[in-house]
mmCIF file of C-alpha atoms and ligand atoms in Angstrom:
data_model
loop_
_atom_site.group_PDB
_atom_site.id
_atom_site.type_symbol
_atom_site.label_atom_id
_atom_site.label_comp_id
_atom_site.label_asym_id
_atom_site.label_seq_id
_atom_site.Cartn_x
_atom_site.Cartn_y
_atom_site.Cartn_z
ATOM 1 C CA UNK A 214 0.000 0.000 0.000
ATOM 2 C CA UNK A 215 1.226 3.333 -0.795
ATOM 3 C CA UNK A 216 1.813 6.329 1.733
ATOM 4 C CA UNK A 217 -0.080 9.076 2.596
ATOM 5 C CA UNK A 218 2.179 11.773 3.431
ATOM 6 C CA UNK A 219 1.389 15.587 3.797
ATOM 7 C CA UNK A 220 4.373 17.995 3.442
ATOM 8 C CA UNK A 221 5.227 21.485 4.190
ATOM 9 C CA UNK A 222 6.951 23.981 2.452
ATOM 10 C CA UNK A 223 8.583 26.574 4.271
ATOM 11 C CA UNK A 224 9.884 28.304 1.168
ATOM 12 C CA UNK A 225 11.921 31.387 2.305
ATOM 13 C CA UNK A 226 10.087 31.685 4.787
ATOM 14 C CA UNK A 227 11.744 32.070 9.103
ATOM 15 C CA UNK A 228 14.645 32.743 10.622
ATOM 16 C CA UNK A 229 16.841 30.003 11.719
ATOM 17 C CA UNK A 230 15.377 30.666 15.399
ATOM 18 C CA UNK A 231 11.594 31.281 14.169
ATOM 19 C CA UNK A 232 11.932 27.771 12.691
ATOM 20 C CA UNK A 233 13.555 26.512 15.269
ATOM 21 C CA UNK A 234 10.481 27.365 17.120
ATOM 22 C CA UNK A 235 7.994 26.262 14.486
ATOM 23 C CA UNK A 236 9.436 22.774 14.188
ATOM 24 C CA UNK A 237 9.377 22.166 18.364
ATOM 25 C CA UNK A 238 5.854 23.249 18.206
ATOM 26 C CA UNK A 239 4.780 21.032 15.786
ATOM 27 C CA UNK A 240 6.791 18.157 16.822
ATOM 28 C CA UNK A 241 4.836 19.279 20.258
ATOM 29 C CA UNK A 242 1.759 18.979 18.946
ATOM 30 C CA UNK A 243 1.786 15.705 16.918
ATOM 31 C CA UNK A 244 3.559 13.662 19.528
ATOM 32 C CA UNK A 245 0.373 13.584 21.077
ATOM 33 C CA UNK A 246 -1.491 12.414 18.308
ATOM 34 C CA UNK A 247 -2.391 9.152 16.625
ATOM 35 C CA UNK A 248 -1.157 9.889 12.600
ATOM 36 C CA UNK A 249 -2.783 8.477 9.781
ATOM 37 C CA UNK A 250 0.012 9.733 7.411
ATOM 38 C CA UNK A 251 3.742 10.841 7.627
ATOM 39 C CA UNK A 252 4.134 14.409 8.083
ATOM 40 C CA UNK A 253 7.137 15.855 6.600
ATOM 41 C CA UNK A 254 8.714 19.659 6.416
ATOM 42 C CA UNK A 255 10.692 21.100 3.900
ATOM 43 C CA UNK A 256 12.713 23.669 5.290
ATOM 44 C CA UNK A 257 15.190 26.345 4.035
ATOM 45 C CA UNK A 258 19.206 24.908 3.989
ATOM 46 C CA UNK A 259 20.254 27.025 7.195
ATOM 47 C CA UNK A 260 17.292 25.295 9.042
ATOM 48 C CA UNK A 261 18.294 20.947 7.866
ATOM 49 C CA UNK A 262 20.404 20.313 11.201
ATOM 50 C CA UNK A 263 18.983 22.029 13.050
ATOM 51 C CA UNK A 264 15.282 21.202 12.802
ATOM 52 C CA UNK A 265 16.470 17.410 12.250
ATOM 53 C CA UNK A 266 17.102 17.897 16.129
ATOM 54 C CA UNK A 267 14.334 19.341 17.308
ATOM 55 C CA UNK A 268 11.808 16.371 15.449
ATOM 56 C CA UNK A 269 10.923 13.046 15.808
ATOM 57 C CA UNK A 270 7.258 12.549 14.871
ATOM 58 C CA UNK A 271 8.373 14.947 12.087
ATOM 59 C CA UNK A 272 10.760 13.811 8.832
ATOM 60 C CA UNK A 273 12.687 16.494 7.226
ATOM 61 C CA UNK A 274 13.211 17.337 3.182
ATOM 62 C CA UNK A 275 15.005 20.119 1.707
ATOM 63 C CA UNK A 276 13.628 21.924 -0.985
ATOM 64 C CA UNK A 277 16.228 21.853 -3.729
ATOM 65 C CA UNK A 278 19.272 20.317 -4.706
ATOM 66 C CA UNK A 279 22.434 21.088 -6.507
ATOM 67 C CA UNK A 280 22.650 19.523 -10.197
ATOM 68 C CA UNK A 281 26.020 18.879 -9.341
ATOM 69 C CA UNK A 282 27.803 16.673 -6.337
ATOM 70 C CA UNK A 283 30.304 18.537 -5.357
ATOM 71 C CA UNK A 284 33.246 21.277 -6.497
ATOM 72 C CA UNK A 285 33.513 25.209 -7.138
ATOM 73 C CA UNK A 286 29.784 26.184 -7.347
ATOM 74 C CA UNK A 287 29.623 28.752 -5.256
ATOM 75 C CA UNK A 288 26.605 29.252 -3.335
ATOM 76 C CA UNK A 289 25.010 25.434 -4.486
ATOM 77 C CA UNK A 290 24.185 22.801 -1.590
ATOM 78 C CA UNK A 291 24.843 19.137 -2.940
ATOM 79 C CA UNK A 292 22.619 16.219 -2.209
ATOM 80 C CA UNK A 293 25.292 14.631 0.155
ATOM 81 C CA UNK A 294 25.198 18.200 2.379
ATOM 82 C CA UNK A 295 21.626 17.671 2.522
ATOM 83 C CA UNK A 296 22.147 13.781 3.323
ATOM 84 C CA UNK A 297 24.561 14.494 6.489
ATOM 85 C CA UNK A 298 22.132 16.654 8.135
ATOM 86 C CA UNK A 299 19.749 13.962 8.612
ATOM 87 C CA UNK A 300 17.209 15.099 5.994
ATOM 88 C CA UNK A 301 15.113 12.237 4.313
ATOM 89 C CA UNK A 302 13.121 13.817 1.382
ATOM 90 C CA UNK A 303 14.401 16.280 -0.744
ATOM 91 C CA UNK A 304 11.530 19.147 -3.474
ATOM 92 C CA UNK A 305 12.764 18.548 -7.004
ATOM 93 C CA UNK A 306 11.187 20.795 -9.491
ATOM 94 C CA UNK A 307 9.053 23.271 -7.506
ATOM 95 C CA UNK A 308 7.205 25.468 -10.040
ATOM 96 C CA UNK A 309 9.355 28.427 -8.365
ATOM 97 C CA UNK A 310 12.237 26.510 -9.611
ATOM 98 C CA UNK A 311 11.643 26.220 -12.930
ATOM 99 C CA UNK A 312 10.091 29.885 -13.463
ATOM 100 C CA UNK A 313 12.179 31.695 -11.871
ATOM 101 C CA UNK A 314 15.647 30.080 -11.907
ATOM 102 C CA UNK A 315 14.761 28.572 -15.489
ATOM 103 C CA UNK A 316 15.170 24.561 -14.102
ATOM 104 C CA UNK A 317 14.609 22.521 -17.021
ATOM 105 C CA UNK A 318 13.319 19.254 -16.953
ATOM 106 C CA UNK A 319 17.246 17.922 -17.939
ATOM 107 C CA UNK A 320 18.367 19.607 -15.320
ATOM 108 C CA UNK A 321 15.908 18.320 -12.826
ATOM 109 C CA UNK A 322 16.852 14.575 -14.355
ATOM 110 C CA UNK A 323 20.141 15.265 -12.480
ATOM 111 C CA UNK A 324 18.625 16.177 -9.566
ATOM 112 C CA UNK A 325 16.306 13.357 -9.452
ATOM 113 C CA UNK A 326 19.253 11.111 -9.612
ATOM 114 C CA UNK A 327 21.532 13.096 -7.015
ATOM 115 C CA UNK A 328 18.997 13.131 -4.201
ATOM 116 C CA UNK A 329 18.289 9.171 -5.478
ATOM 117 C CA UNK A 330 22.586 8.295 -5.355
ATOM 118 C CA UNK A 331 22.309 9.962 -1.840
ATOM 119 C CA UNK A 332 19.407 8.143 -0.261
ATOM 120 C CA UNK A 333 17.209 10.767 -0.491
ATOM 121 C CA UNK A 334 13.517 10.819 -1.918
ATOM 122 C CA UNK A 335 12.848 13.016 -4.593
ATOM 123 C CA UNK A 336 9.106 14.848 -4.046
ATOM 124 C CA UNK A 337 9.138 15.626 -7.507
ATOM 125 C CA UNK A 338 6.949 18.576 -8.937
ATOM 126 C CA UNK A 339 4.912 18.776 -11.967
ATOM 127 C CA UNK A 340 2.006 20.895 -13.029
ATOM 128 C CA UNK A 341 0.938 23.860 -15.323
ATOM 129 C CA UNK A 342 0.502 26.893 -15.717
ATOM 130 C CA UNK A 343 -2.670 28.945 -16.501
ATOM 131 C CA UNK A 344 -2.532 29.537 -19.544
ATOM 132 C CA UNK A 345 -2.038 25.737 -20.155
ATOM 133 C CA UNK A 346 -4.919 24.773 -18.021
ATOM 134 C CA UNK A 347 -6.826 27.291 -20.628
ATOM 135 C CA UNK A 348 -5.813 25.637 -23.938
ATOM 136 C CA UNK A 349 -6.509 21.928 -22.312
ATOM 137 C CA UNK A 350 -2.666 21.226 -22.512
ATOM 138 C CA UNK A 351 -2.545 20.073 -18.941
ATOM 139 C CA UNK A 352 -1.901 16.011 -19.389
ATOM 140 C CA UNK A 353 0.480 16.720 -22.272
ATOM 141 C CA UNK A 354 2.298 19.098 -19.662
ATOM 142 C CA UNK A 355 2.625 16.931 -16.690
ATOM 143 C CA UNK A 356 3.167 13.792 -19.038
ATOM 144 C CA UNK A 357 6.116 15.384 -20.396
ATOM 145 C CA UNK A 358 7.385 16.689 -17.157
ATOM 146 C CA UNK A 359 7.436 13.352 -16.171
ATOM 147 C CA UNK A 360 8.949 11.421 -18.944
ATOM 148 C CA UNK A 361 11.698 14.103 -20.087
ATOM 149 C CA UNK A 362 12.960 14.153 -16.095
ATOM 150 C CA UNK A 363 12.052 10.231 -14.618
ATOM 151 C CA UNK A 364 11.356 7.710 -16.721
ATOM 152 C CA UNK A 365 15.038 7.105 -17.128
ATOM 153 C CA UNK A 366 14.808 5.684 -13.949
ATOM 154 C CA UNK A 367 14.950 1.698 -13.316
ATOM 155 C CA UNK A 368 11.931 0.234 -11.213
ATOM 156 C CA UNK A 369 14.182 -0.255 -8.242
ATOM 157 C CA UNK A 370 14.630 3.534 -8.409
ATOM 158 C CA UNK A 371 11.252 5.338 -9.734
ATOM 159 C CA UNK A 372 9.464 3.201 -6.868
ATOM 160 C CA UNK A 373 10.869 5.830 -4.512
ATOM 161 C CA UNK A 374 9.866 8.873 -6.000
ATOM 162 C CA UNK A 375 6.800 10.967 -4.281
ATOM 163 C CA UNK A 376 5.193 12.779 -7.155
ATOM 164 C CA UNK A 377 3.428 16.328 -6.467
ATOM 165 C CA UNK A 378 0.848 17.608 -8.775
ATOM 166 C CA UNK A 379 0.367 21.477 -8.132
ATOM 167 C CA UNK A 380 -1.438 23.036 -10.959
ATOM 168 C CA UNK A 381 0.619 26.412 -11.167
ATOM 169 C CA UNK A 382 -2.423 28.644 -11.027
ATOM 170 C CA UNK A 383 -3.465 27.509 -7.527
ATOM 171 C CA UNK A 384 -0.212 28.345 -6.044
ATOM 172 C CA UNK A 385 -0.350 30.822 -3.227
ATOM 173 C CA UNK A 386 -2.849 32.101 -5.324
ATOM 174 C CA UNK A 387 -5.524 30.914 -2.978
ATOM 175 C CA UNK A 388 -7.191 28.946 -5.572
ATOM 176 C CA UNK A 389 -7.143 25.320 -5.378
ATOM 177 C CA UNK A 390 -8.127 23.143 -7.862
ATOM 178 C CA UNK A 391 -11.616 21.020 -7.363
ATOM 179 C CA UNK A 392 -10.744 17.770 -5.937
ATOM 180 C CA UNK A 393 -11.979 16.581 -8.943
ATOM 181 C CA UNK A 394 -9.757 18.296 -11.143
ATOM 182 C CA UNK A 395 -6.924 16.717 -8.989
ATOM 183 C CA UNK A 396 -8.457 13.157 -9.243
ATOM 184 C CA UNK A 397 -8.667 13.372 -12.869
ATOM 185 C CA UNK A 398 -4.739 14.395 -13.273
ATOM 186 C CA UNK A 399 -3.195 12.034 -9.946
ATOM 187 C CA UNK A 400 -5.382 9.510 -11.915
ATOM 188 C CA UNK A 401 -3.657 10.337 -15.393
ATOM 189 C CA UNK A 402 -0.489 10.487 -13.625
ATOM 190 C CA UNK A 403 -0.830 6.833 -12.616
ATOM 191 C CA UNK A 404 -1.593 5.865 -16.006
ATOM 192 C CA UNK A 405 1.291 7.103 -17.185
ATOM 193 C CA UNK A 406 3.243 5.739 -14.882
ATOM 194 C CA UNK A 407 1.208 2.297 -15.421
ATOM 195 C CA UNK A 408 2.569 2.317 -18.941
ATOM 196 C CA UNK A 409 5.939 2.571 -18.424
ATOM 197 C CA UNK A 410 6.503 0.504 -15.487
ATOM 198 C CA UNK A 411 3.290 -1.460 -14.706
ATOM 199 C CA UNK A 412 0.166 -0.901 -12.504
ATOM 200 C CA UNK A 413 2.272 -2.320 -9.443
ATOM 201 C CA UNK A 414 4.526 0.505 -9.535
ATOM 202 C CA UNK A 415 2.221 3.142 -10.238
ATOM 203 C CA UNK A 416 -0.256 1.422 -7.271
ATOM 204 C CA UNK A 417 3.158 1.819 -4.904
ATOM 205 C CA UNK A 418 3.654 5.669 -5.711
ATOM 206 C CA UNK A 419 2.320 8.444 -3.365
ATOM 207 C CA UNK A 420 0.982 11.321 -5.764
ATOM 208 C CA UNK A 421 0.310 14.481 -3.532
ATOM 209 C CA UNK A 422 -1.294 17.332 -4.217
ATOM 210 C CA UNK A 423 -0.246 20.557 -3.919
ATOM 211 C CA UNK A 424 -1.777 24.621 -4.243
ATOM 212 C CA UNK A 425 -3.638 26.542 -1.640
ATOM 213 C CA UNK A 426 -4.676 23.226 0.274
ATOM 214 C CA UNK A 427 -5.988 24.526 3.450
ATOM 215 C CA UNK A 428 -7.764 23.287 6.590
ATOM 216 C CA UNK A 429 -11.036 23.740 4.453
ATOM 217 C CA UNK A 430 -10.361 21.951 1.697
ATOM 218 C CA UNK A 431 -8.019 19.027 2.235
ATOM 219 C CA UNK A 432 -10.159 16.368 3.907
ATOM 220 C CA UNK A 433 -12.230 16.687 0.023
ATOM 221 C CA UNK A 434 -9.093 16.603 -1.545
ATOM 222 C CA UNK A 435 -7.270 13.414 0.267
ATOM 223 C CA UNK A 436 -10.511 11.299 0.194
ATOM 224 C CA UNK A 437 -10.207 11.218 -3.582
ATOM 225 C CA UNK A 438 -9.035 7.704 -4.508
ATOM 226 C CA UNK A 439 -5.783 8.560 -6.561
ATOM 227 C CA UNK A 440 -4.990 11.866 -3.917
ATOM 228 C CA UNK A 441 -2.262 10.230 -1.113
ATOM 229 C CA UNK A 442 -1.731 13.797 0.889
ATOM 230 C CA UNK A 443 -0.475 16.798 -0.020
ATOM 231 C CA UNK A 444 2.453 19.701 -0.258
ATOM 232 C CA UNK A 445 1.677 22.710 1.305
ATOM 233 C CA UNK A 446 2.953 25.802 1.468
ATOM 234 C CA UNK A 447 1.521 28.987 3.126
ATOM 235 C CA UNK A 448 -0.358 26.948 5.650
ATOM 236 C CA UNK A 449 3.216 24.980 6.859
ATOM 237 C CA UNK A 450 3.744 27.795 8.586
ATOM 238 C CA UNK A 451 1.858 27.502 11.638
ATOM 239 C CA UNK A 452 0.848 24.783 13.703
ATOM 240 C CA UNK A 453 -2.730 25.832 13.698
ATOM 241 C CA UNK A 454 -3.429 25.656 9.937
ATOM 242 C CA UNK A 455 -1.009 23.117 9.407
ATOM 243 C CA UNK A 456 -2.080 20.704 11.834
ATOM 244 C CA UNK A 457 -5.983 20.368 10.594
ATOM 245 C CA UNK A 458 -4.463 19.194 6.967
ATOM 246 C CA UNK A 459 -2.512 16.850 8.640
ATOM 247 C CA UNK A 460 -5.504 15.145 10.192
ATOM 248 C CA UNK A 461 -7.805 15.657 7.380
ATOM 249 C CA UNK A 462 -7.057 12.124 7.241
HETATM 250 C C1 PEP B 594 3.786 24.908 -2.599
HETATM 251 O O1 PEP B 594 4.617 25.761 -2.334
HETATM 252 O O2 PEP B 594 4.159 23.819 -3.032
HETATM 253 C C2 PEP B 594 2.377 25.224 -2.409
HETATM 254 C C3 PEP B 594 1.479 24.336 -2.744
HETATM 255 O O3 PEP B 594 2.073 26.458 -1.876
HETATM 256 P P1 PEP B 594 0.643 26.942 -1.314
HETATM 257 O O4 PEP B 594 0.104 25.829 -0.457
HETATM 258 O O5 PEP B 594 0.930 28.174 -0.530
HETATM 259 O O6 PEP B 594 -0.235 27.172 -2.502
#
């Protein structure tokens, strides 16, 4: 059976010490509770160690990678930095990736195979943007995304990818999509991963969905069939809208 996980995004978001806080709260706070999925924050580089030590209940991800593993890129954090802090997951492909610091899906192959070489899990990102959504292109989009950047992969290693559809448009943007709009995709996403490497794999993989998922609408959202949690970002960053999405389940 495959996981449900839901996972923040902290973006650049808090100060080493404000996360510090965040992440003791939370760990606080779901201690106490009975989980029906694994809860997981991404948090900025500065914050890996130390919010790895402040969690239990609580795995940690980055949210990027270098392309490269190691050498005289100034300013780039490789997948085995990220590994030696005690991070687990790792966000390949945000959407604020590839718009703004033009991350192509070749690039993001890389990635994908860094975090994978460093026994991290790739919660890879695919979706599209507006004007896509307008013109119907949406499965052509996320197909592509998904082929160009994984299906290089062997079994052994596309089994541990967590996929994350966010449509671009409901990004911060406060609109989500319908939760059947995301059943229709996570179910088209399975498909396509069905074809490539059978319905066993595609069965195994966690799809999550991701844009303006709040307290209000994620218990529709993660009760559709093909929806196994979600990525969230504005409402990570407090305990008290992060929390109901993490027991929408
Ligand atoms: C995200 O950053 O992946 C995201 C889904 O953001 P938000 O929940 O704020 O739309």
């Amino acid at each position: 059976m495959r996981k449900n996980i839901v996972a923040g995004n902290w973006k650049m978001n808090n100060t080493l010490q404000e996360g510090i806080v965040l992440a003791r709260e939370l760990q606080k706070t779901l201690e106490e509770k009975t989980l029906k999925c694994e809860v997981v924050i991404c948090v900025p580089f500065i914050h890996l160690a130390s919010v790895v030590a402040e969690v239990k209940t609580v795995i940690v991800g980055a949210e990027n990678l270098a392309d490269k593993s190691s050498g005289a890129y100034t300013g780039e954090v490789s997948a085995a930095m990220i590994a030696s802090t005690g991070a687990k997951y790792v966000i390949v492909g945000h959407s604020e990736r590839r718009t703004y610091y033009g991350e192509t899906n070749a690039v993001l192959k890389e990635k994908v195979l860094l975090a994978l070489a460093n026994g991290l899990i790739p919660i890879f990102c695919v979706g599209e943007v507006l004007a896509e959504r307008e013109a119907n292109k949406q499965k052509d989009v996320v197909s592509t995304q998904i082929s160009e950047s994984l299906f290089d992969l062997p079994t052994e290693d596309f089994r541990k990818i967590v996929l994350a559809y966010e449509p671009v448009w409901a990004i911060g943007t406060g609109k989500t999509a319908t939760s059947e709009q995301a059943q229709e995709i996570h179910a088209f996403i399975r498909k396509t991963i069905a074809e490539r490497y059978g319905s066993a794999v595609a069965d195994s993989i966690s799809i999550l969905y991701g844009g303006s998922c709040n307290a209000g609408n994620a218990g529709e959202l993660f009760a559709k069939p093909d929806v196994d949690g979600g990525l969230i970002g504005g409402a990570s960053l407090s305990v008290d809208k992060f929390l109901p999405i993490v027991e929408a389940f």
